PDB file of C-alpha atoms in Angstrom:
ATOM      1  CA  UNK A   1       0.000   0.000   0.000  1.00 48.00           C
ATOM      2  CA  UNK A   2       1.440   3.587  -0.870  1.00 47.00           C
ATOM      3  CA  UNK A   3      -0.274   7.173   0.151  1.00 48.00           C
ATOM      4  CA  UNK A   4       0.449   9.479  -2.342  1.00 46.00           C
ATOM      5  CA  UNK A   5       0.977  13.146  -0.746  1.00 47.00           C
ATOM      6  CA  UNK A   6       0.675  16.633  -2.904  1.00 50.00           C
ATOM      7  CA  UNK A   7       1.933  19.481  -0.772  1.00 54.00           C
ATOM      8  CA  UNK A   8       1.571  17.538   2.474  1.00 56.00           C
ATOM      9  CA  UNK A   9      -1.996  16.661   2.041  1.00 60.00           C
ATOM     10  CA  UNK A  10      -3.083  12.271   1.043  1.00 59.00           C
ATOM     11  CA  UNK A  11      -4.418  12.252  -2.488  1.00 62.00           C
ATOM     12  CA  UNK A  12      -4.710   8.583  -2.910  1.00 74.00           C
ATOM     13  CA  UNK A  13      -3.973   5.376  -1.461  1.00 78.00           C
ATOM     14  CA  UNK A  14      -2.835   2.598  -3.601  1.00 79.00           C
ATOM     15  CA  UNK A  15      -3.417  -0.899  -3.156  1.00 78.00           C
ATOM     16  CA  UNK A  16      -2.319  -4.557  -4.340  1.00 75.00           C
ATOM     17  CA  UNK A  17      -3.587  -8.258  -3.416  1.00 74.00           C
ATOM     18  CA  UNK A  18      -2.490 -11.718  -4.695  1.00 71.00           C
ATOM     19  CA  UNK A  19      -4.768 -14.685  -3.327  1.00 69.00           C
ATOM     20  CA  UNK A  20      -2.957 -18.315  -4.454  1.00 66.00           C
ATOM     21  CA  UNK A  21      -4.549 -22.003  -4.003  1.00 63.00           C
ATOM     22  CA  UNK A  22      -1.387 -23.187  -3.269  1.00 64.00           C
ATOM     23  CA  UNK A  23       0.553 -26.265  -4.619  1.00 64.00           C
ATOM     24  CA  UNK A  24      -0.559 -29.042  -2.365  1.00 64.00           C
ATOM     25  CA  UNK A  25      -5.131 -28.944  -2.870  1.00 63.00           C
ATOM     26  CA  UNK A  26      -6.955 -28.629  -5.653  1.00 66.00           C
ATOM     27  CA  UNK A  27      -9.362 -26.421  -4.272  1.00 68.00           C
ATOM     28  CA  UNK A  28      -9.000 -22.648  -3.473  1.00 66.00           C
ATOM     29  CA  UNK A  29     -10.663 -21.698   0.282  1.00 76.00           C
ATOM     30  CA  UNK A  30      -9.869 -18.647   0.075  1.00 80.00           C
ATOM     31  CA  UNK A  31     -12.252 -15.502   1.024  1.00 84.00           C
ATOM     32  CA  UNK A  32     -11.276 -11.850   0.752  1.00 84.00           C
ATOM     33  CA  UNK A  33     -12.947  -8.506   1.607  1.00 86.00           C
ATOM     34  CA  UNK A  34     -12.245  -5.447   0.067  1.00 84.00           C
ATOM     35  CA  UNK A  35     -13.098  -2.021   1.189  1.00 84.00           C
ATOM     36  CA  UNK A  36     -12.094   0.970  -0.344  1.00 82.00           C
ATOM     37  CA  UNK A  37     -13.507   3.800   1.006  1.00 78.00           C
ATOM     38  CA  UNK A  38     -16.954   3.366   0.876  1.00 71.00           C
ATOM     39  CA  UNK A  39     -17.371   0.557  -1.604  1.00 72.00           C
ATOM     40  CA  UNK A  40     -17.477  -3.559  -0.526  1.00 70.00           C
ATOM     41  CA  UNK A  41     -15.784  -6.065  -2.454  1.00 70.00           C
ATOM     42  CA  UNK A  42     -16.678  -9.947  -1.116  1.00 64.00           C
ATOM     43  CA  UNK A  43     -15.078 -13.274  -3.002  1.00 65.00           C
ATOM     44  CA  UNK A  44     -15.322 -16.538  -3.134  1.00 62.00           C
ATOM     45  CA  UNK A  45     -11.590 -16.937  -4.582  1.00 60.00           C
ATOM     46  CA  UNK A  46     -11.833 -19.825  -6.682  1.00 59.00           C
ATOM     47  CA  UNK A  47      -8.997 -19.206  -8.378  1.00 59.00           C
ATOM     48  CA  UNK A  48      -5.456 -17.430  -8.373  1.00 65.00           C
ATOM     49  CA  UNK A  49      -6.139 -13.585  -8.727  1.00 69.00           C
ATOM     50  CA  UNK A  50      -4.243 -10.644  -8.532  1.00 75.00           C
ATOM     51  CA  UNK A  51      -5.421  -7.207  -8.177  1.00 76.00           C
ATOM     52  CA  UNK A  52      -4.664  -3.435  -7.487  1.00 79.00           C
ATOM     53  CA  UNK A  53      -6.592  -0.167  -7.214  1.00 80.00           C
ATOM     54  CA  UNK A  54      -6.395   3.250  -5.248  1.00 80.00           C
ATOM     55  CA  UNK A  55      -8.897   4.870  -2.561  1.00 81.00           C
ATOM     56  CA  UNK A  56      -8.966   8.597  -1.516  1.00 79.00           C
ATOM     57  CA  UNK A  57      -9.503   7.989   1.887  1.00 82.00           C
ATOM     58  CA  UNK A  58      -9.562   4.610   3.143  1.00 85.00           C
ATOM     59  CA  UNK A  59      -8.617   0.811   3.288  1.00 86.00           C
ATOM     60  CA  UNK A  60      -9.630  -2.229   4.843  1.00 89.00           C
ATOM     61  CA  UNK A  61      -8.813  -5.698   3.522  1.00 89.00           C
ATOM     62  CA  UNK A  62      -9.065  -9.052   4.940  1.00 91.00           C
ATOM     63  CA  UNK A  63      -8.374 -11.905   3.360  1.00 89.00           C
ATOM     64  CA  UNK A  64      -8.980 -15.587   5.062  1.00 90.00           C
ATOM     65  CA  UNK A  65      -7.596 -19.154   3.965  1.00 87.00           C
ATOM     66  CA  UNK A  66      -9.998 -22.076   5.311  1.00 86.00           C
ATOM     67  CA  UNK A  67      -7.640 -24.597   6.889  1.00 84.00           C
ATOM     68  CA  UNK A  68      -7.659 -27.552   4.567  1.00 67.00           C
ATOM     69  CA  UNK A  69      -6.531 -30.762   6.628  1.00 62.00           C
ATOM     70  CA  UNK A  70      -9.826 -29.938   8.425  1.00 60.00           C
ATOM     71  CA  UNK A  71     -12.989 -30.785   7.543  1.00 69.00           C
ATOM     72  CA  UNK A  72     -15.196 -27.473   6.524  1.00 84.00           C
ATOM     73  CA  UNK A  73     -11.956 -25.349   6.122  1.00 84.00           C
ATOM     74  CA  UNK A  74     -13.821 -23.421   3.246  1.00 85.00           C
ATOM     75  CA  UNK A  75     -17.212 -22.947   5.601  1.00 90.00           C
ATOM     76  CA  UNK A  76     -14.737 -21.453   7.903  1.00 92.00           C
ATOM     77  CA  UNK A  77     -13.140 -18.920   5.714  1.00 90.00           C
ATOM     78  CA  UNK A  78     -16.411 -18.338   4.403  1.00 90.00           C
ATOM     79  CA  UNK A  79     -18.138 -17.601   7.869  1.00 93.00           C
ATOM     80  CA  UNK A  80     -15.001 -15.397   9.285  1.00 94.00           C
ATOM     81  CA  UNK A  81     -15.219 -12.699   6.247  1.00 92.00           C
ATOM     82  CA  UNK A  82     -19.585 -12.554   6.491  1.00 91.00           C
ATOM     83  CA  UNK A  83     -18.308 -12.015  10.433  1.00 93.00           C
ATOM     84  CA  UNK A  84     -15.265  -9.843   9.785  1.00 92.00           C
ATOM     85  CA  UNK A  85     -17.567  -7.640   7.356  1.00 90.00           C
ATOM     86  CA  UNK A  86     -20.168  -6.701   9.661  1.00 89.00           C
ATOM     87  CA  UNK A  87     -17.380  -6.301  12.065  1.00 91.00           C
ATOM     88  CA  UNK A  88     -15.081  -3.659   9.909  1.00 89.00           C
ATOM     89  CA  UNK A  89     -17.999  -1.562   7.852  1.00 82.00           C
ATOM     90  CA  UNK A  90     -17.370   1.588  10.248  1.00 83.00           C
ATOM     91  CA  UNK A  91     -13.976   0.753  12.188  1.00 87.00           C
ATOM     92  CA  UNK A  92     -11.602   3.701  11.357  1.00 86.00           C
ATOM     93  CA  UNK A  93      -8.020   2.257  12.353  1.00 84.00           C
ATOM     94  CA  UNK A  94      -7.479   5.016  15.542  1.00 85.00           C
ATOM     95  CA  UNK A  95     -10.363   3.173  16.599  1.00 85.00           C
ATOM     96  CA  UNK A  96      -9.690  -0.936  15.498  1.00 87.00           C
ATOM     97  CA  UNK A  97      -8.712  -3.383  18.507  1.00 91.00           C
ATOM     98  CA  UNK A  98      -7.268  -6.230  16.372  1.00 91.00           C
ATOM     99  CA  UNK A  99      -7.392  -8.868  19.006  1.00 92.00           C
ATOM    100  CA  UNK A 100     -11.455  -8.044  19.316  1.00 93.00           C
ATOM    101  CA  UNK A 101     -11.853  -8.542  15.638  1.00 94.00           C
ATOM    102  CA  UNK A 102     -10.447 -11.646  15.361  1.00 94.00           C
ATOM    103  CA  UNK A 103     -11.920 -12.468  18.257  1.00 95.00           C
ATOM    104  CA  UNK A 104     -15.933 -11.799  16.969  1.00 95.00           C
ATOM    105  CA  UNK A 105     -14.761 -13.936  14.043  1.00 94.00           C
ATOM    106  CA  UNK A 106     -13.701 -16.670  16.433  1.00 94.00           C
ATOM    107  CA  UNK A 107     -17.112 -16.817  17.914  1.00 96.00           C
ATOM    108  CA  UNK A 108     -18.755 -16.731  14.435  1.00 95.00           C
ATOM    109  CA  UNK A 109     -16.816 -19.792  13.627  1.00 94.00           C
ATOM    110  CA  UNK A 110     -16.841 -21.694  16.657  1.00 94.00           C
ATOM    111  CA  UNK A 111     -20.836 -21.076  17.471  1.00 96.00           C
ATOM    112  CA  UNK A 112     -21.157 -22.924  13.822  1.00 94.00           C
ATOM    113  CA  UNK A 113     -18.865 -25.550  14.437  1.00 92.00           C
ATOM    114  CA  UNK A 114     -21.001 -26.314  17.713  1.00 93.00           C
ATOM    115  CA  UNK A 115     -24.382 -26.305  16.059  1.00 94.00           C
ATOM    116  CA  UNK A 116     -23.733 -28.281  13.869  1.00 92.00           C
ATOM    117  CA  UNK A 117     -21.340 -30.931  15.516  1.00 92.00           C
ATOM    118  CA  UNK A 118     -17.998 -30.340  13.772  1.00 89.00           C
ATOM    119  CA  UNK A 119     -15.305 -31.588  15.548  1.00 83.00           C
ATOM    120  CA  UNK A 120     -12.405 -29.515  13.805  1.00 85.00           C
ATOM    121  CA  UNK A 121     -12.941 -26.525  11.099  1.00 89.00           C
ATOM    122  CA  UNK A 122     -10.301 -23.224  11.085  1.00 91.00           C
ATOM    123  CA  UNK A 123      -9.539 -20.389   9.050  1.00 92.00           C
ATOM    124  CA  UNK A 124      -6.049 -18.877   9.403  1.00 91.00           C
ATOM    125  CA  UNK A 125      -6.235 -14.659   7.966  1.00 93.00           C
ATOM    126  CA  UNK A 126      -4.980 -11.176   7.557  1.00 93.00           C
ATOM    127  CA  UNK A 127      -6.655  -7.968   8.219  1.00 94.00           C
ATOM    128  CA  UNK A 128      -5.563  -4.151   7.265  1.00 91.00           C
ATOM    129  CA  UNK A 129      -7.236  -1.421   7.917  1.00 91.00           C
ATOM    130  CA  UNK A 130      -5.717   2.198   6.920  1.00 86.00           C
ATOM    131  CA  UNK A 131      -6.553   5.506   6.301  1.00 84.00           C
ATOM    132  CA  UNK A 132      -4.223   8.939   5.653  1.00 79.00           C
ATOM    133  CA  UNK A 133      -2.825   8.705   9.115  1.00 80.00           C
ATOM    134  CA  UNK A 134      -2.922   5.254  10.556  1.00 83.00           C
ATOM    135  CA  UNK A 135      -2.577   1.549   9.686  1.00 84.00           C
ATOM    136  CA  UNK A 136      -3.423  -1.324  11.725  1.00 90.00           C
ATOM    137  CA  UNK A 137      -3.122  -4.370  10.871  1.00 91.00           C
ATOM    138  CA  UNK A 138      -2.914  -8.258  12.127  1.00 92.00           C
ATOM    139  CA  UNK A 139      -3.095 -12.152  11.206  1.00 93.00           C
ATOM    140  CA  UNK A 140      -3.771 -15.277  12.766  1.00 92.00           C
ATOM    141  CA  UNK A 141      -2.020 -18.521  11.617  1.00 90.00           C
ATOM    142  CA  UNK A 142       0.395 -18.480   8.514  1.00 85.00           C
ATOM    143  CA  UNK A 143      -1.854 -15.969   6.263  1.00 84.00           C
ATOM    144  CA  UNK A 144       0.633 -12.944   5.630  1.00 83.00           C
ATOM    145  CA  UNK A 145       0.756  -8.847   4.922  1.00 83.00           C
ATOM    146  CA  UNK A 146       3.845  -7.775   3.217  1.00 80.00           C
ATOM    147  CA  UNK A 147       5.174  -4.205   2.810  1.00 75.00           C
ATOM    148  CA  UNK A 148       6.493  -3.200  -0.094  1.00 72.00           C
ATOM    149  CA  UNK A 149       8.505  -0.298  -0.806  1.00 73.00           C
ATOM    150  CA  UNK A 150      10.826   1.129  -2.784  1.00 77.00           C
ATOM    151  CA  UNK A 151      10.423  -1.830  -4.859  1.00 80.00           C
ATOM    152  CA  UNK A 152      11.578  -4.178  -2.133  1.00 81.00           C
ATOM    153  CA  UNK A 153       9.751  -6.231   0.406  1.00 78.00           C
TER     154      UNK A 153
END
């Protein structure tokens, strides 16, 4: 992600994403959110994609990975970005506590898993959320953000 400044003041913010099945299952469980400033982006990612865009005034991302050696790995991923979206829609990043979002989509998950008798299901994820001024941002199992700049990460 790179804010663009003219004469001290944020024109734009530019963004990139890269979701990947991997090399070991046939079957993509990713789910990403995307939204920049005021407009929602949801996928099922069934398939590598890549992406970029720019905002004028804010960012927030997520993107989840259903854990595949257990059962309902996709259900999971599926579940925590419905949960993480209601949870993000008006969360400005002065105001985000990480831990609590990934702590409602927890709940989401696990309240599932209960009703309906599943021993094992998991997501592992990544969340930004950024505006002119701050960025916050966290992830739960292997699911990574990377920082690029100046052409290197």
């Amino acid at each position: 992600m790179r804010i663009w400044k003219n004469r001290g003041r944020p024109v734009r913010i530019e963004y990139a994403y890269l979701c990947h099945r991997g090399n070991v299952r046939d079957e993509n469980q990713d789910n990403m959110i995307l939204c920049a400033d005021e407009h929602i982006v949801m996928r099922n990612i069934e398939q590598e994609i890549a992406g970029a865009g720019s905002c004028l005034n804010s960012i927030k991302c997520a993107v989840f990975d259903g854990m595949g050696g257990m059962s309902q790995g996709e259900m999971a991923s599926v579940i925590a970005a419905d949960v993480m979206k209601e949870s993000i829609k008006d969360v400005k990043p002065k105001e985000a506590d990480i831990n609590t979002l990934f702590q409602k989509m927890n709940e989401g998950i696990d309240d599932y898993r209960t009703c309906n008798r599943i021993s094992n299901m998991g997501t592992t994820g990544v969340l930004v959320i950024a505006d002119h001024k701050e960025f916050v941002y966290g992830n739960i199992g292997d699911s990574r953000l990377y920082h690029l700049r100046k052409g290197k990460l």
